[in-house]
Short mmCIF file of C-alpha atoms in Angstrom, two decimals:
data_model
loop_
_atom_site.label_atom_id
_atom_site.label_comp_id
_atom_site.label_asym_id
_atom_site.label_seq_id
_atom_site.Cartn_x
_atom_site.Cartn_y
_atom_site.Cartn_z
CA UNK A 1 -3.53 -3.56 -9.28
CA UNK A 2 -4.81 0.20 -8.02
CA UNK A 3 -3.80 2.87 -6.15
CA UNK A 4 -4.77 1.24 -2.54
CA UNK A 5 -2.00 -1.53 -2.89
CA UNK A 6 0.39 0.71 -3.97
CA UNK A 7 -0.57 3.31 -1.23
CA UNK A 8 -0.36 0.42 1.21
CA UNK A 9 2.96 -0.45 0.20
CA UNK A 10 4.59 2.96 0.61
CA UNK A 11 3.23 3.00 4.62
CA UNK A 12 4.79 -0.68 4.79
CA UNK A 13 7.89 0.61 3.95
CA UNK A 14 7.87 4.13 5.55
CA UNK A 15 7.02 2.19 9.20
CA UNK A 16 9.88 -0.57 8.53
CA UNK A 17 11.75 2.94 8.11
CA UNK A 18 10.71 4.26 11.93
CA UNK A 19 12.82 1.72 13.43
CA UNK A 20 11.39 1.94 17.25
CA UNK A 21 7.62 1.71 17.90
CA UNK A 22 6.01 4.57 19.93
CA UNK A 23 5.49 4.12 23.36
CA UNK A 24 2.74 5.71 25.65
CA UNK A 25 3.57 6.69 29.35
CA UNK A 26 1.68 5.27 31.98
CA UNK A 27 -1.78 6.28 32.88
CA UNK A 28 -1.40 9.51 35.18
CA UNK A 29 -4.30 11.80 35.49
CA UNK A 30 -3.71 15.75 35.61
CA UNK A 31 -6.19 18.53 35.73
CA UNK A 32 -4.54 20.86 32.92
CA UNK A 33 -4.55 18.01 30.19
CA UNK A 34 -5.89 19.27 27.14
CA UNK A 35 -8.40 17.28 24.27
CA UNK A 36 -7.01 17.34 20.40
CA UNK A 37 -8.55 15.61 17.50
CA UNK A 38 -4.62 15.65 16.52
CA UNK A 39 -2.97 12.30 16.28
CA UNK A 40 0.64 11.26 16.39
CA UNK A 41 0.21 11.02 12.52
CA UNK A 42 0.03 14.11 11.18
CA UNK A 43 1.84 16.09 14.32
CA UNK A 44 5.54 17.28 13.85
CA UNK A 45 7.92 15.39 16.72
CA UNK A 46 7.95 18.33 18.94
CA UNK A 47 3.90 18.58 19.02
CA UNK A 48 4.04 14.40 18.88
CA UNK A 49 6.12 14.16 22.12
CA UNK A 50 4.22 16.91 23.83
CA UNK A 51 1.59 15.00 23.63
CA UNK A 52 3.20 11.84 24.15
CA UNK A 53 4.19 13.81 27.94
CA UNK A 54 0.47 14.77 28.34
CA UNK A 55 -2.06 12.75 30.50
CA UNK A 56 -5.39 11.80 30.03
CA UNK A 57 -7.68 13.71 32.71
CA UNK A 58 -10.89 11.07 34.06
CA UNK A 59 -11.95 12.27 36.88
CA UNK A 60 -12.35 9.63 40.09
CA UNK A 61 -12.29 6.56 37.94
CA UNK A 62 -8.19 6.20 38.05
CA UNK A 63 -7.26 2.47 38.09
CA UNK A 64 -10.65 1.10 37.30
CA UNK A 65 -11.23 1.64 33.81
CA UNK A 66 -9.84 -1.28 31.27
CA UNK A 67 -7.28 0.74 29.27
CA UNK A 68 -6.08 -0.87 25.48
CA UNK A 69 -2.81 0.40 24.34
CA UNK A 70 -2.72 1.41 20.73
CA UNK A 71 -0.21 3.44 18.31
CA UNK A 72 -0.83 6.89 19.99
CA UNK A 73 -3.33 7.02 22.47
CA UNK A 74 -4.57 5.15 25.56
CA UNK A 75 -8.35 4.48 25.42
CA UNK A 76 -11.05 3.15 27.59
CA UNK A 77 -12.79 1.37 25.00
CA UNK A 78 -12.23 -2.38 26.20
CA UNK A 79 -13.35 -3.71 22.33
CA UNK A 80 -10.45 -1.35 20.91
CA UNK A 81 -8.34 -4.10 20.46
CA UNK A 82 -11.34 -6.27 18.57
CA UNK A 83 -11.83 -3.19 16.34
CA UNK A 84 -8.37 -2.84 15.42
CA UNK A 85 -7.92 -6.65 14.83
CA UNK A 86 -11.37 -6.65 12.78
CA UNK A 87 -10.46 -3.65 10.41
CA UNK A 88 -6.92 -5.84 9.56
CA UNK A 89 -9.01 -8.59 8.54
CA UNK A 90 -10.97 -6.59 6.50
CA UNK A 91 -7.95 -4.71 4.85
CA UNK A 92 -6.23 -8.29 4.37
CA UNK A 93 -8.85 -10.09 2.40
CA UNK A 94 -9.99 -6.95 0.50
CA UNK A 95 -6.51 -6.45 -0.20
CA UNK A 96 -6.19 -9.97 -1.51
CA UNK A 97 -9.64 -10.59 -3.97
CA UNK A 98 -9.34 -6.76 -5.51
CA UNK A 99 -5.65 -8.47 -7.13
CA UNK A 100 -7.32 -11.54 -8.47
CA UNK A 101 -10.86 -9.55 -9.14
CA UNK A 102 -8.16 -7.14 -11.17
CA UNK A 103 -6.30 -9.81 -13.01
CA UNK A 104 -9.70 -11.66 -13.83
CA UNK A 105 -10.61 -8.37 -15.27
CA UNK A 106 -7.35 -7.94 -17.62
CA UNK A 107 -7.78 -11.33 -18.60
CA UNK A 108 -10.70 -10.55 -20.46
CA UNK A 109 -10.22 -9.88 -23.83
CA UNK A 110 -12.85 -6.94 -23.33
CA UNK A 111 -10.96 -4.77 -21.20
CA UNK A 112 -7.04 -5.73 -21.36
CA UNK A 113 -6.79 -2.60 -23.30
CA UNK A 114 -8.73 -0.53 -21.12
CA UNK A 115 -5.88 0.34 -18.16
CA UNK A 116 -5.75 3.51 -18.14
CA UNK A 117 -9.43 3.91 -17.79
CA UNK A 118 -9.41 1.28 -15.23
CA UNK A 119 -7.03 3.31 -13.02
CA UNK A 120 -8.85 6.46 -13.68
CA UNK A 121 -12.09 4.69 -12.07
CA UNK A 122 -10.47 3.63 -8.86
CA UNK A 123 -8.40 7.16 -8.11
CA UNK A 124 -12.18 8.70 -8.63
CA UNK A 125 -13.10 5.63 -6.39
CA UNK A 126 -10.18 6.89 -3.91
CA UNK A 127 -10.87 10.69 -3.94
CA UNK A 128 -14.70 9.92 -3.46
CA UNK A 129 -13.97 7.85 0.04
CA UNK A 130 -11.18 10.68 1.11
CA UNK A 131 -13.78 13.41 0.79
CA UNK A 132 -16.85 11.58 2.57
CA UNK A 133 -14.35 10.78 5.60
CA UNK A 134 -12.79 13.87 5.66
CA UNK A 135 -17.00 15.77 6.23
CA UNK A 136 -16.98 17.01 9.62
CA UNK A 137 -19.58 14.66 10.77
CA UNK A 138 -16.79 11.74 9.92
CA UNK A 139 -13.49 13.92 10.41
CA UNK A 140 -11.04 10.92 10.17
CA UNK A 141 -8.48 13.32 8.89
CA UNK A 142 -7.96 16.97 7.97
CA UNK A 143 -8.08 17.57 4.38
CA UNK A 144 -5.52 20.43 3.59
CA UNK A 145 -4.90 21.38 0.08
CA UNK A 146 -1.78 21.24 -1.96
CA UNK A 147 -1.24 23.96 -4.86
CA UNK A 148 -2.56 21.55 -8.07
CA UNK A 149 0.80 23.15 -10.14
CA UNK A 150 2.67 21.64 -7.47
CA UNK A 151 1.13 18.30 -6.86
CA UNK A 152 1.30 17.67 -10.60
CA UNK A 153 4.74 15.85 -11.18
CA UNK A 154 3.60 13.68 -8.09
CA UNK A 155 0.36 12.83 -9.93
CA UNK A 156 2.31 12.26 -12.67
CA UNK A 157 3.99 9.72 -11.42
CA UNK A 158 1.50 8.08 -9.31
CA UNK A 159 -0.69 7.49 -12.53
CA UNK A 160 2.51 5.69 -14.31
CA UNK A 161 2.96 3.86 -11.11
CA UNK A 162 -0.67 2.81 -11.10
CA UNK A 163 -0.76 1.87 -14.95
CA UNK A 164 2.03 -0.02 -14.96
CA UNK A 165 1.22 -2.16 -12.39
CA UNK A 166 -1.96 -3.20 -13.81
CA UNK A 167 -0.50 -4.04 -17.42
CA UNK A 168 2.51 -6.10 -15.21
CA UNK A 169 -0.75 -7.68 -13.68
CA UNK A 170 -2.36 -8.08 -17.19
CA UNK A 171 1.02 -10.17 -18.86
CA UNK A 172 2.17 -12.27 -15.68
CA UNK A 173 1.00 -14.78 -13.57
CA UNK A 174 0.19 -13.18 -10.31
CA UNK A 175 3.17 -15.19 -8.26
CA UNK A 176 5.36 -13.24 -10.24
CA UNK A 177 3.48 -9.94 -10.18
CA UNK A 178 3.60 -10.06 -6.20
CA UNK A 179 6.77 -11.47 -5.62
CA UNK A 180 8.56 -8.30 -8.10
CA UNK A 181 6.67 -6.27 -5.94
CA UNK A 182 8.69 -7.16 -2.82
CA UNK A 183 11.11 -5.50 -4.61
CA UNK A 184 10.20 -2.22 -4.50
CA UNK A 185 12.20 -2.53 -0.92
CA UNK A 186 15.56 -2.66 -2.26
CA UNK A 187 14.67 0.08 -4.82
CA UNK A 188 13.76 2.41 -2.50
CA UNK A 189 16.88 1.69 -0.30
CA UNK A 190 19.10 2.44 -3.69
CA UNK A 191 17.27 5.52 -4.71
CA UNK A 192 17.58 6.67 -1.43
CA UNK A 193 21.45 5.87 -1.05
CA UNK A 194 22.36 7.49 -4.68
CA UNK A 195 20.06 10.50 -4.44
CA UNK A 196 19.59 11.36 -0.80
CA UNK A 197 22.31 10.17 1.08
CA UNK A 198 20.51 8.03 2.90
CA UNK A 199 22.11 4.72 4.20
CA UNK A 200 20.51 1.16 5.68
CA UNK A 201 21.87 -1.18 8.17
CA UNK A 202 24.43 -3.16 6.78
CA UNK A 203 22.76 -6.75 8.01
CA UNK A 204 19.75 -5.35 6.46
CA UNK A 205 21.62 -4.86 3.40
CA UNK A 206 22.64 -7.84 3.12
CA UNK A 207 18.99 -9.51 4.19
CA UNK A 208 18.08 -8.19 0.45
CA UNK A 209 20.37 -10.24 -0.71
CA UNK A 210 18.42 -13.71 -1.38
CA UNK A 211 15.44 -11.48 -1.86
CA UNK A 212 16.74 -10.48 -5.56
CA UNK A 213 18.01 -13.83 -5.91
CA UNK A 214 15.16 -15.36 -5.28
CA UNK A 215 12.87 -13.18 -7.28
CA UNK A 216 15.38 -14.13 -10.30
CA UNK A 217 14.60 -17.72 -9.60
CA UNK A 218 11.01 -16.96 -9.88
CA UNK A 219 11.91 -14.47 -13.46
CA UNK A 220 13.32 -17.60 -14.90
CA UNK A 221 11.38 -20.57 -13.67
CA UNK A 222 7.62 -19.25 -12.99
CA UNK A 223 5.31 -20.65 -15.30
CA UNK A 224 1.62 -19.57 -16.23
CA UNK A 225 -1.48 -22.39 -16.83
CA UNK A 226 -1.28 -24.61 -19.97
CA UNK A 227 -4.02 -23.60 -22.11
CA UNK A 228 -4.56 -26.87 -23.06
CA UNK A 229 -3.33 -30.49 -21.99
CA UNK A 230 0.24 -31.54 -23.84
CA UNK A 231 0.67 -27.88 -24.68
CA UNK A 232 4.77 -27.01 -23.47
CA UNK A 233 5.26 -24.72 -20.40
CA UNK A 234 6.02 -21.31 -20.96
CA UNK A 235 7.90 -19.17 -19.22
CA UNK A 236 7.27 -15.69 -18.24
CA UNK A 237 8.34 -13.99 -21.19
CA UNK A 238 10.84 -10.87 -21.68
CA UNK A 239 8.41 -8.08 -22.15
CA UNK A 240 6.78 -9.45 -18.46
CA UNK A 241 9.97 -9.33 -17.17
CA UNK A 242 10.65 -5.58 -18.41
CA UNK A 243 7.43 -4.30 -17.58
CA UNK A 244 7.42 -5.88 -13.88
CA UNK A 245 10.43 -4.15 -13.37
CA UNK A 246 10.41 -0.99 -14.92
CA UNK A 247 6.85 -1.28 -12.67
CA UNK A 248 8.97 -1.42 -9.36
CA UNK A 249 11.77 1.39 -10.45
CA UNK A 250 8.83 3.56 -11.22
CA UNK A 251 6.85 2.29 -7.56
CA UNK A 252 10.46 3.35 -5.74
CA UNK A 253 10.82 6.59 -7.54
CA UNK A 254 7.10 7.18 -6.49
CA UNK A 255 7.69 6.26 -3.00
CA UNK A 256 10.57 8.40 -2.40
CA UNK A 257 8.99 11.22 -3.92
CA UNK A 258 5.78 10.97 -1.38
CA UNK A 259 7.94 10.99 1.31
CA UNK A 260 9.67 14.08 0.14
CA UNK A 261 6.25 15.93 -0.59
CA UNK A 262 4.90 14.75 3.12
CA UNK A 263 7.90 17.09 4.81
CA UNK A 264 8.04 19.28 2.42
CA UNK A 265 4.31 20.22 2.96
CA UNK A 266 3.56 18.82 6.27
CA UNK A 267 0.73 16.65 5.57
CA UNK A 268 0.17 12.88 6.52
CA UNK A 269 -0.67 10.18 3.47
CA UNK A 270 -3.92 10.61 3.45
CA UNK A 271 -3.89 14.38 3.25
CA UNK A 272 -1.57 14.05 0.30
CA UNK A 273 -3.61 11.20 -1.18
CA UNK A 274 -6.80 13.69 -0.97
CA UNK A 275 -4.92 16.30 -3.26
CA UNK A 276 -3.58 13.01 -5.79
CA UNK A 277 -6.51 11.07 -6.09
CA UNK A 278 -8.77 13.39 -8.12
CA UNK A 279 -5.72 15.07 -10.01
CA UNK A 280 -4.54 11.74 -11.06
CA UNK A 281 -7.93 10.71 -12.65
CA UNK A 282 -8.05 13.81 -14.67
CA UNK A 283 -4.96 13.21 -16.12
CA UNK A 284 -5.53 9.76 -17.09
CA UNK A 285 -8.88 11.23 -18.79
CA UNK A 286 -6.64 12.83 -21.13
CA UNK A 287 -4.97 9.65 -21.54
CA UNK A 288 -7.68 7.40 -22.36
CA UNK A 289 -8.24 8.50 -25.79
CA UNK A 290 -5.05 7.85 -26.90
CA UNK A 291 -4.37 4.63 -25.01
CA UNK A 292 -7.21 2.70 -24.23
CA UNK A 293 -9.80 0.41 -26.72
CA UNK A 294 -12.84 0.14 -24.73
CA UNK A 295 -14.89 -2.53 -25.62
CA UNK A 296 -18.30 -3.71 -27.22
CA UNK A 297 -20.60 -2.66 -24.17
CA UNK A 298 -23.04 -5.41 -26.23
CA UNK A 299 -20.76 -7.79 -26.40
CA UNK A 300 -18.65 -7.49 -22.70
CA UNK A 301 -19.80 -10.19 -20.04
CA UNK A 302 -22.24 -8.68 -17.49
CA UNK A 303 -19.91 -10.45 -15.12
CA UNK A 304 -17.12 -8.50 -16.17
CA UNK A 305 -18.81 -5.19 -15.36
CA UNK A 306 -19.65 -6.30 -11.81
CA UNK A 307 -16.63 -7.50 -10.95
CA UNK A 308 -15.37 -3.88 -12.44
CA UNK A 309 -17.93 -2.46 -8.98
CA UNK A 310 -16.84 -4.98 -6.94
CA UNK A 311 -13.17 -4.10 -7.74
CA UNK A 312 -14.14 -0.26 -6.39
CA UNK A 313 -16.17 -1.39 -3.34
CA UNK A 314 -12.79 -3.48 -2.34
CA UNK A 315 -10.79 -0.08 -3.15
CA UNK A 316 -13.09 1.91 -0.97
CA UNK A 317 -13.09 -0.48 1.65
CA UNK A 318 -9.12 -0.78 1.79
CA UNK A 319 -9.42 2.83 2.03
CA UNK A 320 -11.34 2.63 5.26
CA UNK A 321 -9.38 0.38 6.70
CA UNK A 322 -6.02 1.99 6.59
CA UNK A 323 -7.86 4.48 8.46
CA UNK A 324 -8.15 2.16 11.47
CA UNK A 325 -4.76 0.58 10.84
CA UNK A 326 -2.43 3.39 10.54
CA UNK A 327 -4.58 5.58 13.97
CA UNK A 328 -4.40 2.20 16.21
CA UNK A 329 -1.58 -0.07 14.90
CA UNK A 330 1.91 0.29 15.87
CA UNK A 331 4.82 -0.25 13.02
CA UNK A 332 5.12 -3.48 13.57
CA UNK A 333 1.31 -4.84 13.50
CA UNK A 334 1.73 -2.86 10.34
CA UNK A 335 4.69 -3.92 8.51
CA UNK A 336 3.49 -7.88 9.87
CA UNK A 337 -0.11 -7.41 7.99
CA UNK A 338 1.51 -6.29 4.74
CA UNK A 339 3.62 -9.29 4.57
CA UNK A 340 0.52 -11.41 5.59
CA UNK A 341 -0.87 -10.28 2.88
CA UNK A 342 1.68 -10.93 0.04
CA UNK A 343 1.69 -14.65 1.38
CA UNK A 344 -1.60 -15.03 1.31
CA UNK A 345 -1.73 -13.64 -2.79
CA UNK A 346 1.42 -15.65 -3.19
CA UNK A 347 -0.10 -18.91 -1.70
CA UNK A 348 -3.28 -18.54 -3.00
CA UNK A 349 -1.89 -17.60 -6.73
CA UNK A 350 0.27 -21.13 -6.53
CA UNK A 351 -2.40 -23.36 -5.95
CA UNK A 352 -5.12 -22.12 -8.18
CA UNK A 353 -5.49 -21.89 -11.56
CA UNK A 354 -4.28 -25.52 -12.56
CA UNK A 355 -0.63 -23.83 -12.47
CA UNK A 356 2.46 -25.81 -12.37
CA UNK A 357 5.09 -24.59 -9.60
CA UNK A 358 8.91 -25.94 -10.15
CA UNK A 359 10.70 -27.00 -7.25
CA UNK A 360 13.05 -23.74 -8.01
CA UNK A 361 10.47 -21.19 -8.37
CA UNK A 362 9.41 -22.55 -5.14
CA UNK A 363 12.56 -21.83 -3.52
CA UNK A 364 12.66 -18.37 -4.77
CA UNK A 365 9.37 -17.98 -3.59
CA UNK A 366 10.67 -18.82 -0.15
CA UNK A 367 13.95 -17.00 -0.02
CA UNK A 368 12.18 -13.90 -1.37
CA UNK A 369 9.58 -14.03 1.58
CA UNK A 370 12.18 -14.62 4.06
CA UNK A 371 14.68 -12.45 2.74
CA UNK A 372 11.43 -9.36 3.26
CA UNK A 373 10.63 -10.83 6.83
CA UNK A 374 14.32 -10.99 8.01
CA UNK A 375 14.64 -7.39 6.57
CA UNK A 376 11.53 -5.81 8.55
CA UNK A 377 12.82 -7.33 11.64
CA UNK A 378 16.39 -5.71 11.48
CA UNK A 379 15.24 -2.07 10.60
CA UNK A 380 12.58 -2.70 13.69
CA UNK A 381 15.46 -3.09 15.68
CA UNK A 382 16.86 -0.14 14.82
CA UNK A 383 17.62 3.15 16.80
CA UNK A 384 16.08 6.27 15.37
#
């Protein structure tokens, strides 16, 4: 897996967090309105709702222009909507091929012991797509810089995060991989409980219920391809099981923490992904040495290495695409594509590889995707 899926995850959970989607006021003209390349984003609540309370000016054309609501603005463009739908395709099946382009790629004997490396590439990847959108000619965002001394622990982490789930995607099948992942919900609601104080709905609560049971279902009854015919199934093993979840408690400790360093320093994800990205790579360089066995460049399948570039043109392109998502989707077209898209890895993962799925890791499969929708919809309903 990389950094994009995992960065993807963290804004799933942070808008099932906001528990009431913005709103925009009606259409009202006014002469002292006032242009801002500031979004709702990266604005504090008092600057959000002043300009929440502050009109668009267009001058004689009131009531005649086509207006699409979005997350924070009202605009004129009539083929906003189209956009916005376009750029959630394009995050959804790049978001789905870079996890089986990945686990292709630890499959191979050539480069299962080349993770670290791997992870290194797509942070450079990341940081390389951050800075070209963030040239004034682009300006999708602000870049603002973060102390390095202080971003370290943060890149720290992110790097273990990122690691780990690529050797979880390396040793299991990836039904299992994705359906631990859902996990990383009730982690984060623990961590946050224990350490911060902070409490969920109790009918939420109890919505994660048949979401760990049915991820132990899948721990116990998920099985991976038979190499060969009459060979017996085998069962995910007990160092897949460990590393999947010590994979999720490190995702939720990571999670938490990027909250905390987004108001503690004020900056949006993407501002703190900027200052990450490129510190994280470095510090997997140091790693590599020690870790990784790269392998017979003679020897490694040409196939292999282009699938390594496709894997970083998907990264860059989910990059882009949260750009769209996160400015013109509200919380809930957000939180509904993310769980689009785990279907559509868990679906597509069941029925290919000539894998056998048991009528009980089935039903975990179901209860754990229910369980995640059921959840999303209470904290929706929630007052801020």
């Amino acid at each position: 897996m990389d950094v994009l899926n995992s960065e993807a995850e963290k804004i799933t959970l942070m808008s099932e967090e906001k528990s009431n989607t913005l709103e925009v006021e009606p259409f009202r003209p006014r002469s002292d309105s006032r242009s801002s390349e500031r979004t709702l984003f990266n604005m504090s609540d008092a600057d959000a709702d002043e300009k929440r309370s502050t009109d668009i000016e267009k001058e004689g054309v009131e009531g005649k222009l086509p207006t699409v609501v979005t997350k924070d603005h009202v605009t004129t463009d009539p083929l906003a909507r189209a956009k916005l739908l376009m750029w959630m395709a394009v995050n959804t099946v790049a978001t789905v091929l870079i996890v089986f382009c990945n686990k292709a790629i630890f499959s191979d004997k050539s480069f299962k012991q080349c993770q670290a490396a791997f992870a290194a590439f797509h942070f450079f990847i990341t940081a390389a797509t951050l800075y070209v959108v963030s040239r004034p000619s682009l300006a999708m965002f602000d870049p603002k810089r973060i102390p390095i001394m202080n971003m370290l622990p943060l890149a720290i982490a992110m790097a273990m995060n990122i690691v780990g789930m690529n050797l979880t995607l390396q040793v299991c099948t990836i039904t299992f991989y994705q359906i631990t992942r859902v996990l990383l919900t009730p982690t984060v609601a623990v961590i946050n409980f224990f350490f911060y104080k902070k409490s969920i709905p109790r009918l939420a609560a109890y919505a994660l219920i048949p979401m760990c049971f049915g991820v132990g279902l899948i721990s116990y009854y998920d099985t991976p391809a038979a190499a060969l015919p009459g060979v017996p199934e085998k069962h995910v093993g007990a160092l897949a099981i460990l590393l999947a979840f010590g994979s999720v408690a490190i995702s939720g400790v990571y999670t938490v923490w990027v909250g905390t360093y987004q108001r503690k320093y004020e900056v949006n994800g993407f501002q703190l992904l900027f200052n990450q990205a490129p510190l994280g790579g470095v510090i997997l360089l140091y790693v590599v040495p020690w870790t990784d066995r790269f392998p017979n460049l003679a020897e490694a399948p040409t196939n292999k290495w282009l699938m390594i570039l496709f894997s970083g043109f998907l990264a860059a392109m989910i990059n882009l695409s949260q750009f769209f998502i996160i400015g013109g989707a509200g919380a809930v077209e957000s939180t509904v594509v993310g769980h689009l898209k785990t279907c559509l890895i868990v679906v597509f993962s069941a029925f290919t590889g000539g894998r056998i799925i048991t009528d009980k890791a089935a039903l975990g499969i179901i209860l754990a995707l229910i369980s995640i929708f059921l959840y999303s919809a209470i904290m929706m309903r929630q007052p801020k």
